[in-house]
Short mmCIF file of N, CA, C and O in Angstrom, two decimals:
data_model
loop_
_atom_site.label_atom_id
_atom_site.label_comp_id
_atom_site.label_asym_id
_atom_site.label_seq_id
_atom_site.Cartn_x
_atom_site.Cartn_y
_atom_site.Cartn_z
N MET X 29 -38.44 -8.58 5.19
CA MET X 29 -38.39 -8.06 3.66
C MET X 29 -37.48 -7.59 4.38
O MET X 29 -35.84 -7.21 4.35
N ASP X 30 -37.26 -6.45 5.61
CA ASP X 30 -36.63 -5.58 6.25
C ASP X 30 -35.69 -6.83 5.84
O ASP X 30 -33.90 -6.19 6.62
N VAL X 31 -35.01 -7.97 6.78
CA VAL X 31 -33.64 -9.30 7.04
C VAL X 31 -33.13 -9.34 5.40
O VAL X 31 -31.76 -9.05 5.75
N ILE X 32 -33.93 -9.33 4.37
CA ILE X 32 -33.21 -9.26 3.01
C ILE X 32 -32.10 -8.00 2.75
O ILE X 32 -31.09 -8.15 2.34
N TRP X 33 -32.65 -6.58 3.44
CA TRP X 33 -31.88 -5.54 3.04
C TRP X 33 -30.97 -5.37 3.96
O TRP X 33 -29.69 -4.98 3.28
N VAL X 34 -30.75 -6.56 5.16
CA VAL X 34 -30.39 -5.59 5.75
C VAL X 34 -28.47 -6.66 5.08
O VAL X 34 -27.54 -6.36 5.75
N VAL X 35 -29.28 -8.21 4.58
CA VAL X 35 -28.13 -9.20 4.42
C VAL X 35 -27.90 -8.92 3.13
O VAL X 35 -25.86 -9.20 2.44
N LEU X 36 -28.93 -8.02 2.42
CA LEU X 36 -27.25 -7.16 0.73
C LEU X 36 -27.05 -6.51 0.74
O LEU X 36 -25.74 -6.33 0.38
N ILE X 37 -27.47 -5.56 2.26
CA ILE X 37 -26.31 -4.10 2.35
C ILE X 37 -25.27 -4.83 3.03
O ILE X 37 -23.90 -4.19 2.83
N ALA X 38 -24.92 -5.74 4.37
CA ALA X 38 -23.54 -6.52 4.54
C ALA X 38 -22.91 -6.94 4.10
O ALA X 38 -21.98 -6.67 3.57
N ILE X 39 -23.33 -7.79 3.36
CA ILE X 39 -22.81 -7.74 2.02
C ILE X 39 -21.87 -6.73 0.58
O ILE X 39 -20.95 -7.35 0.14
N GLY X 40 -22.54 -6.18 0.66
CA GLY X 40 -22.45 -5.40 -0.49
C GLY X 40 -21.24 -4.18 0.37
O GLY X 40 -20.23 -3.97 0.24
N ALA X 41 -21.63 -4.62 1.97
CA ALA X 41 -19.42 -3.27 2.78
C ALA X 41 -18.85 -4.78 2.40
O ALA X 41 -18.65 -4.31 2.04
N LEU X 42 -19.41 -5.73 2.27
CA LEU X 42 -18.24 -6.98 2.86
C LEU X 42 -17.27 -6.39 1.15
O LEU X 42 -16.37 -6.34 1.81
N VAL X 43 -18.10 -6.73 -0.03
CA VAL X 43 -17.48 -6.63 -0.90
C VAL X 43 -16.97 -5.25 -1.27
O VAL X 43 -15.99 -5.49 -1.28
N ALA X 44 -17.38 -4.56 -0.88
CA ALA X 44 -16.64 -3.31 -1.41
C ALA X 44 -15.48 -3.24 -0.24
O ALA X 44 -14.40 -2.76 -0.46
N GLY X 45 -15.89 -3.12 0.54
CA GLY X 45 -13.92 -3.97 1.72
C GLY X 45 -13.20 -4.50 1.56
O GLY X 45 -11.67 -3.49 1.58
N VAL X 46 -13.17 -5.30 1.34
CA VAL X 46 -12.43 -6.11 0.22
C VAL X 46 -12.00 -5.62 -1.07
O VAL X 46 -10.76 -5.64 -1.21
N ALA X 47 -12.86 -5.33 -1.48
CA ALA X 47 -12.21 -4.30 -3.36
C ALA X 47 -11.01 -3.56 -2.41
O ALA X 47 -9.87 -3.03 -3.01
N LEU X 48 -11.82 -2.73 -1.94
CA LEU X 48 -10.27 -1.35 -1.28
C LEU X 48 -9.83 -1.74 -0.59
O LEU X 48 -8.37 -1.32 -0.25
N GLY X 49 -10.05 -2.95 0.77
CA GLY X 49 -8.22 -3.23 0.89
C GLY X 49 -7.75 -3.77 -0.26
O GLY X 49 -6.59 -3.66 0.30
N PHE X 50 -7.96 -4.18 -1.05
CA PHE X 50 -6.66 -5.18 -1.54
C PHE X 50 -7.06 -3.46 -2.12
O PHE X 50 -5.12 -3.85 -2.90
N PHE X 51 -7.30 -3.01 -3.08
CA PHE X 51 -6.61 -1.41 -3.65
C PHE X 51 -5.66 -1.47 -3.21
O PHE X 51 -4.31 -0.54 -3.01
N ILE X 52 -6.06 -0.48 -1.17
CA ILE X 52 -4.98 0.19 -0.54
C ILE X 52 -3.41 -0.67 0.02
O ILE X 52 -2.71 -0.76 0.20
N ALA X 53 -3.48 -2.13 0.01
CA ALA X 53 -2.30 -3.44 -0.51
C ALA X 53 -1.54 -3.40 -1.25
O ALA X 53 -0.42 -3.17 -1.50
N ARG X 54 -2.31 -2.98 -2.49
CA ARG X 54 -1.74 -3.07 -3.73
C ARG X 54 -0.52 -1.69 -3.69
O ARG X 54 0.20 -1.73 -4.45
N LYS X 55 -0.86 -0.35 -2.91
CA LYS X 55 -0.38 0.55 -3.14
C LYS X 55 0.08 0.33 -2.08
O LYS X 55 1.64 0.84 -2.86
N TYR X 56 0.58 0.24 -1.09
CA TYR X 56 1.20 0.22 -0.34
C TYR X 56 2.27 -0.80 -0.67
O TYR X 56 3.28 -0.30 -0.55
N MET X 57 2.32 -2.61 -1.56
CA MET X 57 3.21 -2.54 -2.00
C MET X 57 4.78 -2.27 -2.82
O MET X 57 5.47 -2.64 -3.04
N MET X 58 3.57 -1.87 -3.89
CA MET X 58 4.44 -1.47 -4.87
C MET X 58 5.19 -0.03 -4.26
O MET X 58 6.34 0.29 -4.74
N ASN X 59 5.00 0.83 -3.56
CA ASN X 59 5.32 2.16 -2.82
C ASN X 59 6.20 1.16 -1.88
O ASN X 59 7.88 2.12 -1.67
N TYR X 60 6.45 -0.04 -0.93
CA TYR X 60 7.43 -0.41 -1.11
C TYR X 60 8.64 -0.65 -2.03
O TYR X 60 9.72 -0.85 -1.39
N LEU X 61 7.97 -1.47 -2.76
CA LEU X 61 9.09 -2.27 -3.77
C LEU X 61 9.98 -1.04 -3.96
O LEU X 61 10.65 -1.47 -4.28
N LYS X 62 8.73 0.08 -4.43
CA LYS X 62 9.70 1.15 -5.13
C LYS X 62 10.50 1.30 -4.31
O LYS X 62 11.82 2.36 -4.21
N LYS X 63 10.45 1.99 -2.81
CA LYS X 63 11.81 2.56 -1.62
C LYS X 63 12.39 1.61 -1.31
O LYS X 63 13.70 2.20 -1.30
N ASN X 64 12.05 0.37 -1.80
CA ASN X 64 13.51 -1.02 -1.18
C ASN X 64 13.41 -2.25 -2.89
O ASN X 64 12.06 -2.48 -1.88
N PRO X 65 13.89 -1.62 -3.37
CA PRO X 65 13.63 -2.64 -4.96
C PRO X 65 14.81 -3.78 -4.27
O PRO X 65 15.46 -4.05 -3.34
N PRO X 66 14.30 -4.81 -4.91
CA PRO X 66 14.96 -6.24 -4.17
C PRO X 66 16.37 -6.51 -4.74
O PRO X 66 16.67 -4.93 -5.90
N ILE X 67 17.03 -7.68 -4.93
CA ILE X 67 18.94 -7.21 -4.65
C ILE X 67 18.63 -7.23 -6.17
O ILE X 67 17.79 -8.32 -6.89
N ASN X 68 19.73 -6.59 -6.93
CA ASN X 68 20.17 -6.86 -8.09
C ASN X 68 21.76 -6.69 -8.21
O ASN X 68 21.75 -7.48 -7.11
N GLU X 69 21.97 -7.29 -9.66
CA GLU X 69 23.14 -8.23 -9.45
C GLU X 69 24.24 -7.45 -9.05
O GLU X 69 25.51 -7.34 -8.74
N GLN X 70 23.57 -5.40 -9.98
CA GLN X 70 25.28 -5.04 -8.52
C GLN X 70 25.54 -4.56 -7.58
O GLN X 70 26.08 -4.44 -6.67
N MET X 71 23.62 -4.92 -6.74
CA MET X 71 23.69 -4.45 -4.92
C MET X 71 24.72 -5.41 -4.99
O MET X 71 24.99 -6.06 -3.89
N LEU X 72 24.25 -7.00 -5.47
CA LEU X 72 25.28 -8.52 -5.34
C LEU X 72 26.61 -8.73 -4.97
O LEU X 72 27.43 -8.63 -4.41
N ARG X 73 27.35 -7.67 -6.43
CA ARG X 73 28.33 -7.68 -6.83
C ARG X 73 28.82 -6.55 -5.59
O ARG X 73 30.01 -6.66 -4.97
N THR X 74 28.66 -5.19 -4.64
CA THR X 74 29.07 -4.30 -3.56
C THR X 74 28.64 -5.70 -2.26
O THR X 74 30.19 -5.67 -1.69
N LEU X 75 28.08 -6.35 -2.72
CA LEU X 75 27.98 -6.99 -1.01
C LEU X 75 29.66 -8.25 -1.19
O LEU X 75 30.29 -7.85 -0.40
N MET X 76 29.37 -8.97 -2.71
CA MET X 76 30.56 -9.57 -2.39
C MET X 76 31.89 -8.84 -2.26
O MET X 76 33.23 -8.98 -1.81
N MET X 77 32.40 -7.78 -2.42
CA MET X 77 33.21 -7.03 -2.74
C MET X 77 33.22 -6.70 -1.19
O MET X 77 34.25 -6.51 -0.58
N GLN X 78 32.47 -6.23 -0.68
CA GLN X 78 32.18 -5.52 0.85
C GLN X 78 33.00 -7.04 1.93
O GLN X 78 33.71 -6.80 2.19
N MET X 79 32.70 -8.43 1.17
CA MET X 79 32.87 -9.76 2.25
C MET X 79 33.85 -9.89 1.58
O MET X 79 35.07 -10.39 1.95
N GLY X 80 35.04 -8.99 0.75
CA GLY X 80 36.78 -9.38 0.16
C GLY X 80 36.46 -10.64 -0.92
O GLY X 80 37.96 -10.67 -0.92
N GLN X 81 35.56 -10.91 -0.98
CA GLN X 81 35.85 -11.33 -2.53
C GLN X 81 35.87 -11.51 -3.80
O GLN X 81 34.65 -9.59 -4.21
N LYS X 82 35.83 -11.30 -4.76
CA LYS X 82 36.11 -11.26 -5.66
C LYS X 82 34.89 -11.64 -6.43
O LYS X 82 35.37 -12.82 -7.10
N PRO X 83 34.62 -10.65 -7.14
CA PRO X 83 33.18 -11.75 -7.82
C PRO X 83 33.01 -11.72 -9.42
O PRO X 83 33.68 -10.79 -10.01
N SER X 84 33.12 -12.85 -9.64
CA SER X 84 32.73 -13.51 -10.80
C SER X 84 31.20 -13.06 -12.31
O SER X 84 30.75 -12.99 -11.18
N GLN X 85 30.79 -12.97 -12.89
CA GLN X 85 29.75 -12.60 -13.75
C GLN X 85 29.19 -14.43 -13.21
O GLN X 85 28.28 -13.88 -12.81
N LYS X 86 30.41 -15.73 -12.86
CA LYS X 86 29.50 -17.24 -13.00
C LYS X 86 28.73 -17.25 -12.37
O LYS X 86 28.31 -17.73 -11.33
N LYS X 87 29.94 -16.36 -10.70
CA LYS X 87 29.21 -16.75 -8.91
C LYS X 87 28.07 -15.62 -8.95
O LYS X 87 27.10 -16.07 -8.66
N ILE X 88 27.93 -14.93 -9.58
CA ILE X 88 26.41 -12.99 -9.45
C ILE X 88 26.12 -14.49 -10.41
O ILE X 88 24.39 -14.39 -9.94
N ASN X 89 25.76 -14.72 -10.97
CA ASN X 89 24.95 -15.67 -12.21
C ASN X 89 24.31 -16.30 -10.41
O ASN X 89 22.62 -17.04 -10.83
N GLN X 90 25.04 -17.81 -10.44
CA GLN X 90 25.35 -18.93 -9.63
C GLN X 90 24.11 -18.19 -8.16
O GLN X 90 23.00 -17.96 -8.07
N MET X 91 24.44 -17.25 -8.20
CA MET X 91 23.63 -16.43 -6.62
C MET X 91 21.89 -15.66 -7.21
O MET X 91 21.63 -16.65 -6.01
N MET X 92 22.12 -15.23 -8.48
CA MET X 92 21.11 -14.68 -8.70
C MET X 92 20.21 -15.53 -8.84
O MET X 92 18.96 -16.05 -8.16
N ARG X 93 20.64 -16.87 -9.27
CA ARG X 93 19.39 -18.03 -9.81
C ARG X 93 19.29 -18.03 -8.71
O ARG X 93 18.18 -19.11 -8.07
N ALA X 94 20.21 -18.86 -7.81
CA ALA X 94 19.87 -19.67 -6.24
C ALA X 94 19.03 -18.59 -5.75
O ALA X 94 18.11 -19.23 -5.28
N MET X 95 19.24 -17.03 -5.62
CA MET X 95 18.01 -16.72 -4.64
C MET X 95 17.32 -17.11 -5.23
O MET X 95 15.88 -16.78 -4.37
N ASN X 96 16.42 -16.37 -6.80
CA ASN X 96 15.65 -17.07 -7.95
C ASN X 96 14.41 -17.99 -7.23
O ASN X 96 13.27 -17.94 -7.24
N ASN X 97 15.44 -19.21 -7.44
CA ASN X 97 15.05 -20.12 -7.10
C ASN X 97 14.28 -20.52 -6.12
O ASN X 97 12.76 -21.02 -4.99
N GLN X 98 14.95 -19.39 -4.65
CA GLN X 98 14.77 -19.35 -3.49
C GLN X 98 13.23 -19.07 -2.89
O GLN X 98 12.39 -19.79 -2.59
N THR X 99 13.16 -17.03 -3.52
CA THR X 99 11.74 -17.17 -3.85
C THR X 99 10.75 -17.67 -4.02
O THR X 99 9.52 -17.49 -4.23
N GLY X 100 11.33 -18.74 -5.41
CA GLY X 100 9.57 -19.24 -6.01
C GLY X 100 9.32 -18.47 -7.43
O GLY X 100 8.68 -18.50 -7.59
N LYS X 101 10.32 -17.91 -7.85
CA LYS X 101 10.20 -16.94 -9.38
C LYS X 101 9.65 -18.27 -9.59
O LYS X 101 11.48 -18.68 -10.02
#
């Protein structure tokens, strides 16, 4: 009978640990993305201007589409 309780407590602790780990990781990623947002059109336009290119909207859209396809969105 004692073995059953030990197994149940171990399974309960495992489930609680997984749930707690998920929520901590989610909170961490939300804070990380808030501090370091993914690249957007304005950032891409600024980057291209710094590299000496004159960005057209067509080129911006093309690069954004290529980056989104690469990341799997």
